[in-house]
PDB file of C-alpha atoms in Angstrom:
ATOM      1  CA  MET A   1      12.214  21.945  28.683  1.00 90.00           C
ATOM      2  CA  VAL A   2       9.106  20.281  27.364  1.00 90.00           C
ATOM      3  CA  TRP A   3      10.442  19.717  24.129  1.00 89.00           C
ATOM      4  CA  VAL A   4      13.830  18.316  25.365  1.00 93.00           C
ATOM      5  CA  LEU A   5      11.894  15.962  27.756  1.00 93.00           C
ATOM      6  CA  GLY A   6       9.908  14.716  24.926  1.00 91.00           C
ATOM      7  CA  VAL A   7      13.188  14.081  23.015  1.00 91.00           C
ATOM      8  CA  ILE A   8      14.724  11.954  25.836  1.00 94.00           C
ATOM      9  CA  VAL A   9      11.392   9.777  26.118  1.00 93.00           C
ATOM     10  CA  ARG A  10      11.207   9.228  22.570  1.00 92.00           C
ATOM     11  CA  TYR A  11      14.813   8.193  21.937  1.00 93.00           C
ATOM     12  CA  CYS A  12      16.017   6.853  25.283  1.00 94.00           C
ATOM     13  CA  VAL A  13      12.822   5.041  26.392  1.00 93.00           C
ATOM     14  CA  LEU A  14      10.486   4.620  23.359  1.00 93.00           C
ATOM     15  CA  LEU A  15      13.167   3.681  20.518  1.00 94.00           C
ATOM     16  CA  PRO A  16      14.906   0.767  22.596  1.00 95.00           C
ATOM     17  CA  LEU A  17      11.581  -0.824  23.389  1.00 95.00           C
ATOM     18  CA  ARG A  18      10.098  -0.528  19.847  1.00 95.00           C
ATOM     19  CA  VAL A  19      13.349  -1.923  18.256  1.00 94.00           C
ATOM     20  CA  THR A  20      13.131  -4.879  20.490  1.00 95.00           C
ATOM     21  CA  LEU A  21       9.442  -5.502  19.855  1.00 94.00           C
ATOM     22  CA  ALA A  22      10.071  -5.230  15.972  1.00 93.00           C
ATOM     23  CA  PHE A  23      13.008  -7.649  16.230  1.00 94.00           C
ATOM     24  CA  ILE A  24      10.879 -10.049  18.300  1.00 95.00           C
ATOM     25  CA  GLY A  25       8.000  -9.644  15.642  1.00 93.00           C
ATOM     26  CA  ILE A  26      10.166 -10.250  12.631  1.00 92.00           C
ATOM     27  CA  SER A  27      12.084 -13.057  14.169  1.00 93.00           C
ATOM     28  CA  LEU A  28       8.789 -14.824  14.845  1.00 93.00           C
ATOM     29  CA  LEU A  29       7.502 -14.365  11.720  1.00 92.00           C
ATOM     30  CA  VAL A  30      10.608 -15.793   9.807  1.00 90.00           C
ATOM     31  CA  MET A  31      10.653 -18.803  12.563  1.00 93.00           C
ATOM     32  CA  GLY A  32       6.997 -19.521  12.624  1.00 93.00           C
ATOM     33  CA  THR A  33       6.154 -19.369   8.629  1.00 91.00           C
ATOM     34  CA  THR A  34       9.283 -21.855   8.401  1.00 91.00           C
ATOM     35  CA  LEU A  35       7.941 -24.250  10.555  1.00 92.00           C
ATOM     36  CA  VAL A  36       4.213 -23.950   9.358  1.00 92.00           C
ATOM     37  CA  GLY A  37       5.733 -24.241   5.745  1.00 90.00           C
ATOM     38  CA  GLN A  38       6.781 -28.006   6.452  1.00 91.00           C
ATOM     39  CA  LEU A  39       3.594 -29.144   7.083  1.00 90.00           C
ATOM     40  CA  PRO A  40       1.507 -30.358   4.267  1.00 90.00           C
ATOM     41  CA  ASP A  41      -1.267 -28.468   2.520  1.00 86.00           C
ATOM     42  CA  SER A  42      -4.428 -28.544   4.930  1.00 88.00           C
ATOM     43  CA  SER A  43      -6.800 -26.337   6.647  1.00 88.00           C
ATOM     44  CA  LEU A  44      -4.728 -26.673   9.696  1.00 91.00           C
ATOM     45  CA  LYS A  45      -1.768 -25.242   7.932  1.00 90.00           C
ATOM     46  CA  SER A  46      -3.944 -22.579   6.542  1.00 89.00           C
ATOM     47  CA  TRP A  47      -5.454 -21.482   9.887  1.00 92.00           C
ATOM     48  CA  LEU A  48      -1.469 -21.833  11.481  1.00 93.00           C
ATOM     49  CA  SER A  49      -0.281 -19.526   8.641  1.00 91.00           C
ATOM     50  CA  GLU A  50      -2.717 -16.901   9.228  1.00 91.00           C
ATOM     51  CA  LEU A  51      -2.453 -16.891  13.076  1.00 93.00           C
ATOM     52  CA  VAL A  52       1.526 -16.478  12.702  1.00 93.00           C
ATOM     53  CA  HIS A  53       0.991 -13.737  10.128  1.00 92.00           C
ATOM     54  CA  LEU A  54      -1.553 -11.796  12.179  1.00 94.00           C
ATOM     55  CA  THR A  55       0.046 -12.139  15.635  1.00 94.00           C
ATOM     56  CA  CYS A  56       3.389 -10.942  14.270  1.00 94.00           C
ATOM     57  CA  CYS A  57       2.164  -8.248  12.285  1.00 93.00           C
ATOM     58  CA  ARG A  58       0.554  -7.061  15.458  1.00 95.00           C
ATOM     59  CA  ILE A  59       3.581  -7.221  17.302  1.00 95.00           C
ATOM     60  CA  CYS A  60       5.363  -5.074  14.701  1.00 93.00           C
ATOM     61  CA  VAL A  61       2.346  -2.661  14.425  1.00 94.00           C
ATOM     62  CA  ARG A  62       2.784  -2.116  18.550  1.00 94.00           C
ATOM     63  CA  SER A  63       6.412  -1.336  17.953  1.00 93.00           C
ATOM     64  CA  LEU A  64       5.170   1.910  16.105  1.00 92.00           C
ATOM     65  CA  SER A  65       2.824   2.366  18.852  1.00 92.00           C
ATOM     66  CA  GLY A  66       0.048   1.957  16.222  1.00 92.00           C
ATOM     67  CA  THR A  67      -3.541   2.930  16.558  1.00 93.00           C
ATOM     68  CA  ILE A  68      -5.725   1.963  14.154  1.00 95.00           C
ATOM     69  CA  HIS A  69      -9.560   2.546  13.718  1.00 96.00           C
ATOM     70  CA  TYR A  70     -11.079   0.027  11.035  1.00 96.00           C
ATOM     71  CA  HIS A  71     -14.612   0.892   9.515  1.00 96.00           C
ATOM     72  CA  ASN A  72     -17.460  -0.922   7.893  1.00 94.00           C
ATOM     73  CA  LYS A  73     -15.762  -4.349   8.588  1.00 93.00           C
ATOM     74  CA  GLN A  74     -18.339  -6.188   6.706  1.00 95.00           C
ATOM     75  CA  TYR A  75     -16.696  -5.101   3.579  1.00 94.00           C
ATOM     76  CA  ARG A  76     -13.347  -6.878   4.284  1.00 93.00           C
ATOM     77  CA  PRO A  77     -11.939  -8.329   1.344  1.00 92.00           C
ATOM     78  CA  GLN A  78     -12.937 -11.902   0.879  1.00 87.00           C
ATOM     79  CA  LYS A  79     -10.721 -14.886  -0.497  1.00 87.00           C
ATOM     80  CA  GLY A  80     -10.352 -14.963  -4.145  1.00 83.00           C
ATOM     81  CA  GLY A  81     -10.507 -11.341  -4.612  1.00 89.00           C
ATOM     82  CA  ILE A  82      -8.305  -8.412  -5.323  1.00 92.00           C
ATOM     83  CA  CYS A  83      -7.771  -5.653  -2.463  1.00 94.00           C
ATOM     84  CA  VAL A  84      -6.572  -2.289  -3.593  1.00 94.00           C
ATOM     85  CA  ALA A  85      -5.713   0.580  -1.401  1.00 95.00           C
ATOM     86  CA  ASN A  86      -4.020   3.978  -1.706  1.00 95.00           C
ATOM     87  CA  HIS A  87      -0.169   3.670  -0.569  1.00 92.00           C
ATOM     88  CA  THR A  88       1.344   6.397   1.861  1.00 93.00           C
ATOM     89  CA  SER A  89       4.247   3.834   3.464  1.00 91.00           C
ATOM     90  CA  PRO A  90       5.607   0.391   3.622  1.00 88.00           C
ATOM     91  CA  ILE A  91       3.931  -0.150   6.820  1.00 92.00           C
ATOM     92  CA  ASP A  92       0.633  -0.066   5.050  1.00 93.00           C
ATOM     93  CA  VAL A  93       0.972  -3.877   4.653  1.00 92.00           C
ATOM     94  CA  PHE A  94       1.133  -4.355   8.620  1.00 92.00           C
ATOM     95  CA  ILE A  95      -1.589  -1.930   9.048  1.00 94.00           C
ATOM     96  CA  LEU A  96      -3.999  -4.064   6.761  1.00 94.00           C
ATOM     97  CA  THR A  97      -2.678  -7.384   7.874  1.00 93.00           C
ATOM     98  CA  THR A  98      -3.199  -6.490  11.525  1.00 93.00           C
ATOM     99  CA  ASP A  99      -7.148  -6.978  10.810  1.00 93.00           C
ATOM    100  CA  GLY A 100      -6.996  -9.867   8.331  1.00 90.00           C
ATOM    101  CA  CYS A 101      -4.463 -12.082   5.793  1.00 91.00           C
ATOM    102  CA  TYR A 102      -3.464 -10.991   2.468  1.00 92.00           C
ATOM    103  CA  ALA A 103      -1.321 -12.269  -0.482  1.00 90.00           C
ATOM    104  CA  MET A 104       1.662 -10.205  -1.156  1.00 87.00           C
ATOM    105  CA  VAL A 105       2.596  -9.559  -4.786  1.00 83.00           C
ATOM    106  CA  GLY A 106       5.955  -8.240  -5.367  1.00 78.00           C
ATOM    107  CA  GLN A 107       9.682  -8.571  -6.736  1.00 77.00           C
ATOM    108  CA  VAL A 108      11.941 -10.935  -5.564  1.00 77.00           C
ATOM    109  CA  GLN A 109      14.503  -8.978  -2.989  1.00 74.00           C
ATOM    110  CA  GLY A 110      17.792  -9.861  -1.404  1.00 73.00           C
ATOM    111  CA  GLY A 111      19.062  -9.429   2.188  1.00 73.00           C
ATOM    112  CA  LEU A 112      16.880  -9.289   5.197  1.00 71.00           C
ATOM    113  CA  MET A 113      13.706  -8.777   3.017  1.00 75.00           C
ATOM    114  CA  GLY A 114      14.624 -11.539   0.916  1.00 80.00           C
ATOM    115  CA  ILE A 115      14.999 -13.790   3.921  1.00 82.00           C
ATOM    116  CA  ILE A 116      11.401 -12.881   5.006  1.00 83.00           C
ATOM    117  CA  GLN A 117      10.163 -13.636   1.595  1.00 84.00           C
ATOM    118  CA  ARG A 118      11.528 -16.874   1.292  1.00 85.00           C
ATOM    119  CA  ALA A 119      10.082 -17.808   4.822  1.00 85.00           C
ATOM    120  CA  ILE A 120       6.607 -16.430   4.374  1.00 86.00           C
ATOM    121  CA  VAL A 121       6.020 -17.919   1.063  1.00 85.00           C
ATOM    122  CA  LYS A 122       6.640 -21.517   2.397  1.00 84.00           C
ATOM    123  CA  ALA A 123       3.257 -20.800   4.507  1.00 85.00           C
ATOM    124  CA  CYS A 124       1.289 -18.756   2.348  1.00 84.00           C
ATOM    125  CA  PRO A 125       0.649 -18.340  -1.262  1.00 82.00           C
ATOM    126  CA  HIS A 126       2.368 -15.082  -1.769  1.00 84.00           C
ATOM    127  CA  VAL A 127       3.069 -14.062  -5.300  1.00 82.00           C
ATOM    128  CA  TRP A 128       6.759 -12.982  -6.001  1.00 82.00           C
ATOM    129  CA  PHE A 129       8.471 -12.456  -9.230  1.00 78.00           C
ATOM    130  CA  GLU A 130      11.948 -12.374 -10.452  1.00 76.00           C
ATOM    131  CA  ARG A 131      12.959  -8.933 -12.001  1.00 66.00           C
ATOM    132  CA  SER A 132      12.978 -10.445 -15.486  1.00 68.00           C
ATOM    133  CA  GLU A 133       9.455 -11.793 -14.795  1.00 67.00           C
ATOM    134  CA  MET A 134       7.994  -8.260 -13.564  1.00 65.00           C
ATOM    135  CA  LYS A 135       8.769  -6.907 -17.067  1.00 67.00           C
ATOM    136  CA  ASP A 136       6.561  -9.678 -18.762  1.00 69.00           C
ATOM    137  CA  ARG A 137       2.910  -8.393 -18.309  1.00 72.00           C
ATOM    138  CA  HIS A 138       1.513 -11.404 -19.600  1.00 77.00           C
ATOM    139  CA  LEU A 139       3.114 -13.460 -17.335  1.00 78.00           C
ATOM    140  CA  VAL A 140       2.373 -11.599 -14.291  1.00 78.00           C
ATOM    141  CA  THR A 141      -1.317 -11.287 -15.528  1.00 80.00           C
ATOM    142  CA  LYS A 142      -1.444 -15.218 -15.867  1.00 83.00           C
ATOM    143  CA  ARG A 143      -0.152 -15.785 -12.407  1.00 81.00           C
ATOM    144  CA  LEU A 144      -2.540 -13.329 -10.704  1.00 84.00           C
ATOM    145  CA  LYS A 145      -5.309 -14.581 -12.505  1.00 85.00           C
ATOM    146  CA  GLU A 146      -4.463 -18.332 -11.554  1.00 85.00           C
ATOM    147  CA  HIS A 147      -4.407 -17.012  -7.898  1.00 83.00           C
ATOM    148  CA  ILE A 148      -7.734 -15.471  -7.741  1.00 85.00           C
ATOM    149  CA  ALA A 149      -9.578 -18.159  -9.535  1.00 83.00           C
ATOM    150  CA  ASP A 150      -8.870 -20.522  -6.290  1.00 82.00           C
ATOM    151  CA  ARG A 151     -11.458 -19.328  -3.964  1.00 81.00           C
ATOM    152  CA  LYS A 152      -9.389 -20.953  -1.248  1.00 82.00           C
ATOM    153  CA  LYS A 153      -6.489 -18.620  -1.315  1.00 85.00           C
ATOM    154  CA  LEU A 154      -6.065 -15.428   0.382  1.00 89.00           C
ATOM    155  CA  PRO A 155      -7.234 -11.709  -1.507  1.00 91.00           C
ATOM    156  CA  ILE A 156      -4.298 -10.280  -3.137  1.00 91.00           C
ATOM    157  CA  LEU A 157      -3.007  -7.146  -1.841  1.00 92.00           C
ATOM    158  CA  ILE A 158      -1.976  -4.400  -4.489  1.00 91.00           C
ATOM    159  CA  PHE A 159      -0.931  -0.639  -4.098  1.00 92.00           C
ATOM    160  CA  PRO A 160      -2.122   0.453  -7.987  1.00 90.00           C
ATOM    161  CA  GLU A 161      -0.169   3.522  -7.415  1.00 90.00           C
ATOM    162  CA  GLY A 162       2.985   1.898  -7.633  1.00 84.00           C
ATOM    163  CA  THR A 163       4.854   4.248  -5.334  1.00 86.00           C
ATOM    164  CA  CYS A 164       4.071   6.053  -1.762  1.00 89.00           C
ATOM    165  CA  ILE A 165       2.197   9.303  -1.967  1.00 90.00           C
ATOM    166  CA  ASN A 166       2.327  11.905   0.824  1.00 89.00           C
ATOM    167  CA  ASN A 167      -1.126  10.999   2.454  1.00 90.00           C
ATOM    168  CA  THR A 168      -3.103  13.895   1.054  1.00 91.00           C
ATOM    169  CA  SER A 169      -3.771  12.741  -2.570  1.00 91.00           C
ATOM    170  CA  VAL A 170      -4.657   9.602  -4.479  1.00 93.00           C
ATOM    171  CA  MET A 171      -2.601   9.699  -7.659  1.00 91.00           C
ATOM    172  CA  MET A 172      -2.993   7.773 -10.834  1.00 90.00           C
ATOM    173  CA  PHE A 173      -3.887   3.875 -10.478  1.00 92.00           C
ATOM    174  CA  LYS A 174      -1.984   1.725 -12.883  1.00 87.00           C
ATOM    175  CA  LYS A 175      -4.796  -0.092 -15.019  1.00 86.00           C
ATOM    176  CA  GLY A 176      -2.896  -3.573 -14.693  1.00 82.00           C
ATOM    177  CA  SER A 177      -4.642  -4.504 -11.608  1.00 82.00           C
ATOM    178  CA  PHE A 178      -7.892  -3.889 -13.040  1.00 89.00           C
ATOM    179  CA  GLU A 179      -7.186  -5.990 -16.268  1.00 86.00           C
ATOM    180  CA  ILE A 180      -7.208  -9.327 -14.280  1.00 85.00           C
ATOM    181  CA  GLY A 181     -10.844  -9.598 -13.613  1.00 81.00           C
ATOM    182  CA  GLY A 182     -12.774 -10.800 -10.489  1.00 83.00           C
ATOM    183  CA  THR A 183     -13.876  -8.558  -7.526  1.00 90.00           C
ATOM    184  CA  ILE A 184     -12.256  -5.438  -6.339  1.00 93.00           C
ATOM    185  CA  HIS A 185     -12.178  -4.691  -2.669  1.00 95.00           C
ATOM    186  CA  PRO A 186     -11.233  -1.050  -2.227  1.00 96.00           C
ATOM    187  CA  VAL A 187      -9.697   0.139   0.961  1.00 96.00           C
ATOM    188  CA  ALA A 188      -8.793   3.588   1.961  1.00 96.00           C
ATOM    189  CA  ILE A 189      -5.982   4.599   4.434  1.00 96.00           C
ATOM    190  CA  LYS A 190      -5.832   7.734   5.993  1.00 95.00           C
ATOM    191  CA  TYR A 191      -2.919   8.622   8.699  1.00 95.00           C
ATOM    192  CA  ASN A 192      -3.209  11.326  11.365  1.00 93.00           C
ATOM    193  CA  PRO A 193      -0.031  13.376  11.237  1.00 90.00           C
ATOM    194  CA  GLN A 194      -0.474  14.854  14.454  1.00 90.00           C
ATOM    195  CA  PHE A 195       1.307  12.103  16.367  1.00 90.00           C
ATOM    196  CA  GLY A 196       3.855  10.956  13.535  1.00 89.00           C
ATOM    197  CA  ASP A 197       4.040  11.295   9.818  1.00 90.00           C
ATOM    198  CA  ALA A 198       3.997   7.810   8.431  1.00 91.00           C
ATOM    199  CA  PHE A 199       4.893   8.885   4.738  1.00 92.00           C
ATOM    200  CA  TRP A 200       8.086   7.165   3.321  1.00 89.00           C
ATOM    201  CA  ASN A 201       9.620   9.750   0.769  1.00 85.00           C
ATOM    202  CA  SER A 202      11.806   7.355  -0.898  1.00 80.00           C
ATOM    203  CA  SER A 203      13.608  10.008  -2.980  1.00 80.00           C
ATOM    204  CA  LYS A 204      14.653  12.004   0.354  1.00 83.00           C
ATOM    205  CA  TYR A 205      15.145   9.133   2.799  1.00 84.00           C
ATOM    206  CA  ASN A 206      16.446   5.609   2.801  1.00 84.00           C
ATOM    207  CA  MET A 207      14.563   2.646   4.509  1.00 82.00           C
ATOM    208  CA  VAL A 208      16.849   2.844   7.636  1.00 84.00           C
ATOM    209  CA  SER A 209      16.434   6.639   8.053  1.00 88.00           C
ATOM    210  CA  TYR A 210      12.780   6.288   7.653  1.00 90.00           C
ATOM    211  CA  LEU A 211      12.145   3.516  10.312  1.00 88.00           C
ATOM    212  CA  LEU A 212      14.319   5.762  12.703  1.00 90.00           C
ATOM    213  CA  ARG A 213      11.945   8.796  11.863  1.00 91.00           C
ATOM    214  CA  VAL A 214       8.824   6.722  12.147  1.00 92.00           C
ATOM    215  CA  MET A 215       9.962   4.669  15.443  1.00 92.00           C
ATOM    216  CA  THR A 216      11.095   7.994  17.218  1.00 93.00           C
ATOM    217  CA  SER A 217       7.484   9.673  16.327  1.00 93.00           C
ATOM    218  CA  TRP A 218       5.038   9.392  19.507  1.00 93.00           C
ATOM    219  CA  ALA A 219       2.688   7.134  17.400  1.00 94.00           C
ATOM    220  CA  ILE A 220       1.117   6.108  14.123  1.00 94.00           C
ATOM    221  CA  VAL A 221      -2.334   6.829  14.220  1.00 95.00           C
ATOM    222  CA  CYS A 222      -4.437   6.022  11.288  1.00 95.00           C
ATOM    223  CA  ASP A 223      -8.330   4.977  10.099  1.00 96.00           C
ATOM    224  CA  VAL A 224      -8.707   2.006   7.591  1.00 96.00           C
ATOM    225  CA  TRP A 225     -12.234   2.107   5.938  1.00 97.00           C
ATOM    226  CA  TYR A 226     -13.199  -0.913   3.944  1.00 97.00           C
ATOM    227  CA  LEU A 227     -15.505  -0.062   0.804  1.00 96.00           C
ATOM    228  CA  PRO A 228     -18.303  -2.038  -0.717  1.00 95.00           C
ATOM    229  CA  PRO A 229     -16.675  -4.540  -3.309  1.00 94.00           C
ATOM    230  CA  MET A 230     -16.784  -3.271  -7.037  1.00 94.00           C
ATOM    231  CA  THR A 231     -16.878  -5.177 -10.225  1.00 92.00           C
ATOM    232  CA  ARG A 232     -15.962  -3.852 -13.834  1.00 89.00           C
ATOM    233  CA  GLU A 233     -19.262  -2.770 -15.536  1.00 88.00           C
ATOM    234  CA  GLU A 234     -20.391  -3.667 -19.031  1.00 87.00           C
ATOM    235  CA  GLY A 235     -18.587  -1.508 -21.647  1.00 85.00           C
ATOM    236  CA  GLU A 236     -16.284  -0.082 -19.140  1.00 88.00           C
ATOM    237  CA  ASP A 237     -12.414  -0.516 -19.887  1.00 90.00           C
ATOM    238  CA  ALA A 238      -9.905  -1.273 -17.273  1.00 89.00           C
ATOM    239  CA  ALA A 239      -8.628   2.402 -17.167  1.00 89.00           C
ATOM    240  CA  GLN A 240     -12.071   3.630 -16.496  1.00 92.00           C
ATOM    241  CA  PHE A 241     -12.552   0.874 -13.754  1.00 93.00           C
ATOM    242  CA  ALA A 242      -9.507   1.894 -12.247  1.00 92.00           C
ATOM    243  CA  ASN A 243     -10.563   5.565 -11.893  1.00 93.00           C
ATOM    244  CA  ARG A 244     -13.726   4.664 -10.842  1.00 94.00           C
ATOM    245  CA  VAL A 245     -12.260   2.687  -7.776  1.00 95.00           C
ATOM    246  CA  LYS A 246      -9.696   5.535  -7.315  1.00 95.00           C
ATOM    247  CA  SER A 247     -12.515   8.203  -7.044  1.00 95.00           C
ATOM    248  CA  ALA A 248     -14.217   5.802  -4.234  1.00 95.00           C
ATOM    249  CA  ILE A 249     -11.199   5.573  -2.192  1.00 96.00           C
ATOM    250  CA  ALA A 250     -10.525   9.440  -2.500  1.00 95.00           C
ATOM    251  CA  VAL A 251     -13.827  10.416  -1.478  1.00 95.00           C
ATOM    252  CA  GLN A 252     -14.005   8.088   1.561  1.00 95.00           C
ATOM    253  CA  GLY A 253     -10.568   8.791   2.829  1.00 94.00           C
ATOM    254  CA  GLY A 254     -10.865  12.693   2.243  1.00 93.00           C
ATOM    255  CA  LEU A 255      -8.083  12.611  -0.116  1.00 93.00           C
ATOM    256  CA  THR A 256      -7.423  14.681  -3.055  1.00 92.00           C
ATOM    257  CA  GLU A 257      -7.848  13.004  -6.724  1.00 91.00           C
ATOM    258  CA  LEU A 258      -5.000  13.796  -9.091  1.00 88.00           C
ATOM    259  CA  PRO A 259      -4.701  12.150 -12.390  1.00 85.00           C
ATOM    260  CA  TRP A 260      -0.840  12.036 -12.521  1.00 83.00           C
ATOM    261  CA  ASP A 261       1.256   9.212 -12.410  1.00 81.00           C
ATOM    262  CA  GLY A 262       3.211   8.916  -8.727  1.00 77.00           C
ATOM    263  CA  GLY A 263       6.242   7.782 -10.571  1.00 71.00           C
ATOM    264  CA  LEU A 264       6.675  11.268 -11.958  1.00 68.00           C
ATOM    265  CA  LYS A 265       8.478  12.080  -8.498  1.00 66.00           C
ATOM    266  CA  ARG A 266      11.412  10.207  -9.535  1.00 65.00           C
ATOM    267  CA  GLY A 267      11.802  10.655 -13.333  1.00 65.00           C
ATOM    268  CA  LYS A 268      11.556  13.183 -15.848  1.00 67.00           C
ATOM    269  CA  VAL A 269       8.032  14.608 -17.135  1.00 65.00           C
ATOM    270  CA  LYS A 270       7.631  13.303 -20.743  1.00 69.00           C
ATOM    271  CA  ASP A 271       7.910  15.696 -23.496  1.00 75.00           C
ATOM    272  CA  ALA A 272       4.330  14.830 -24.756  1.00 76.00           C
ATOM    273  CA  PHE A 273       2.967  15.767 -21.155  1.00 71.00           C
ATOM    274  CA  ARG A 274       4.786  19.179 -21.279  1.00 77.00           C
ATOM    275  CA  GLU A 275       3.598  20.030 -24.780  1.00 82.00           C
ATOM    276  CA  GLU A 276      -0.035  18.917 -24.120  1.00 81.00           C
ATOM    277  CA  GLN A 277       0.065  21.424 -21.136  1.00 80.00           C
ATOM    278  CA  GLN A 278       1.768  24.168 -23.132  1.00 85.00           C
ATOM    279  CA  LYS A 279      -1.229  23.906 -25.571  1.00 86.00           C
ATOM    280  CA  ASN A 280      -3.738  23.949 -22.986  1.00 84.00           C
ATOM    281  CA  TYR A 281      -2.286  27.046 -21.420  1.00 84.00           C
ATOM    282  CA  SER A 282      -1.761  28.752 -24.848  1.00 86.00           C
ATOM    283  CA  LYS A 283      -5.562  28.175 -25.515  1.00 84.00           C
ATOM    284  CA  MET A 284      -6.420  29.693 -22.324  1.00 85.00           C
ATOM    285  CA  ILE A 285      -4.320  32.732 -23.064  1.00 85.00           C
ATOM    286  CA  VAL A 286      -5.611  33.047 -26.305  1.00 82.00           C
ATOM    287  CA  GLY A 287      -9.214  32.739 -25.075  1.00 71.00           C
ATOM    288  CA  ASN A 288      -8.856  35.464 -22.456  1.00 61.00           C
ATOM    289  CA  GLY A 289      -7.135  37.754 -24.971  1.00 55.00           C
ATOM    290  CA  SER A 290     -10.150  37.308 -27.110  1.00 51.00           C
ATOM    291  CA  LEU A 291     -12.637  38.055 -24.306  1.00 44.00           C
ATOM    292  CA  ASN A 292     -10.553  41.153 -23.453  1.00 49.00           C
ATOM    293  CA  SER A 293     -10.427  42.581 -26.979  1.00 47.00           C
ATOM    294  CA  GLU A 294     -14.357  42.157 -27.222  1.00 49.00           C
ATOM    295  CA  SER A 295     -15.024  43.818 -23.970  1.00 47.00           C
ATOM    296  CA  ASN A 296     -12.885  46.506 -24.942  1.00 48.00           C
TER     297      ASN A 296
END
C-alpha cells in the first residue's frame, strides 16, 4: 500500500507540477536571453544575462526537487578559467549553473535544443561548433584559447570524460581540455542515489525516457565540491595533467578512479587494447606457474 501510494504521488501529483515548472524555466530562459541579446555589449547586459541564466536554471532544478550542497565556495571557478567536472547526467549543467554562470562548449543541435542554443548564445558567449568544426581539433583549441584569453568572459565548463558515467567512478579525461592552457578549476559532483538515480545511460534510455525517470523520482540530491585551482606544472604533459586533475576529483568525490575511456561503452574495444591485456594476463599466468614449480 505504501508503494502504491508513492507511485500515485510521484506520477499524479509531482510529475505534472515538475513538467509545468520545467516548461516555465525553459520558456523564460529562451525569452529572457533573446531579449537580453538585443542589448549592446555592456556590464548591464552581462549582469542581466547572468541573472536570467541563474534564475531559469534554479527553476529547472526545482522541477526535479533538486537538493544541492555546495562545499568550498571560495574555490568557485573564476572568469577566464576552465571548469572541469566528472559527468553523470545532462542535468550536471543545471546543477552547476544554479550556483554560478558558465560558458558552455558543444556541438550545434537541432530541434528544441537548437532553439535554446541560438537564444542563450545571444546573451552569453557560449562556444558552439558545427559538426565539421568539431572534427578540426586545431580550430576548437584556437576558439577556446581566444575565449579564456578574455578575462571578462565566463569560465568555460567542460566534461573531459566525454560521456556520462554511472556516479561510482571517474574515467579517462580527454587531454584536449588540458592543452588549452590557463587555470583549471576542478569540480567533483556526487549524487545520492537514495532518492533518485541521476545517471543517464544513453545506450539504454533516450532523452524522453530518462527525463520521465528523473521527474518521477522523489528528488535529486547531490554534493558539489569546488577544488583549489590547478595549473600545468613544468615538464608535465597534457595527459599527466589530466590524470592529476582526475585523481583530485575522484578523491574528493569518493569515486573510483579508472584509466579506461568512457566511450568504450558505445564502441568495440580496440584490438591493440585487447592484445595488451592478453599479454599481461599471460605474463601473470607464466609467473604463477614458475613460482608453483619452484615451490614444488
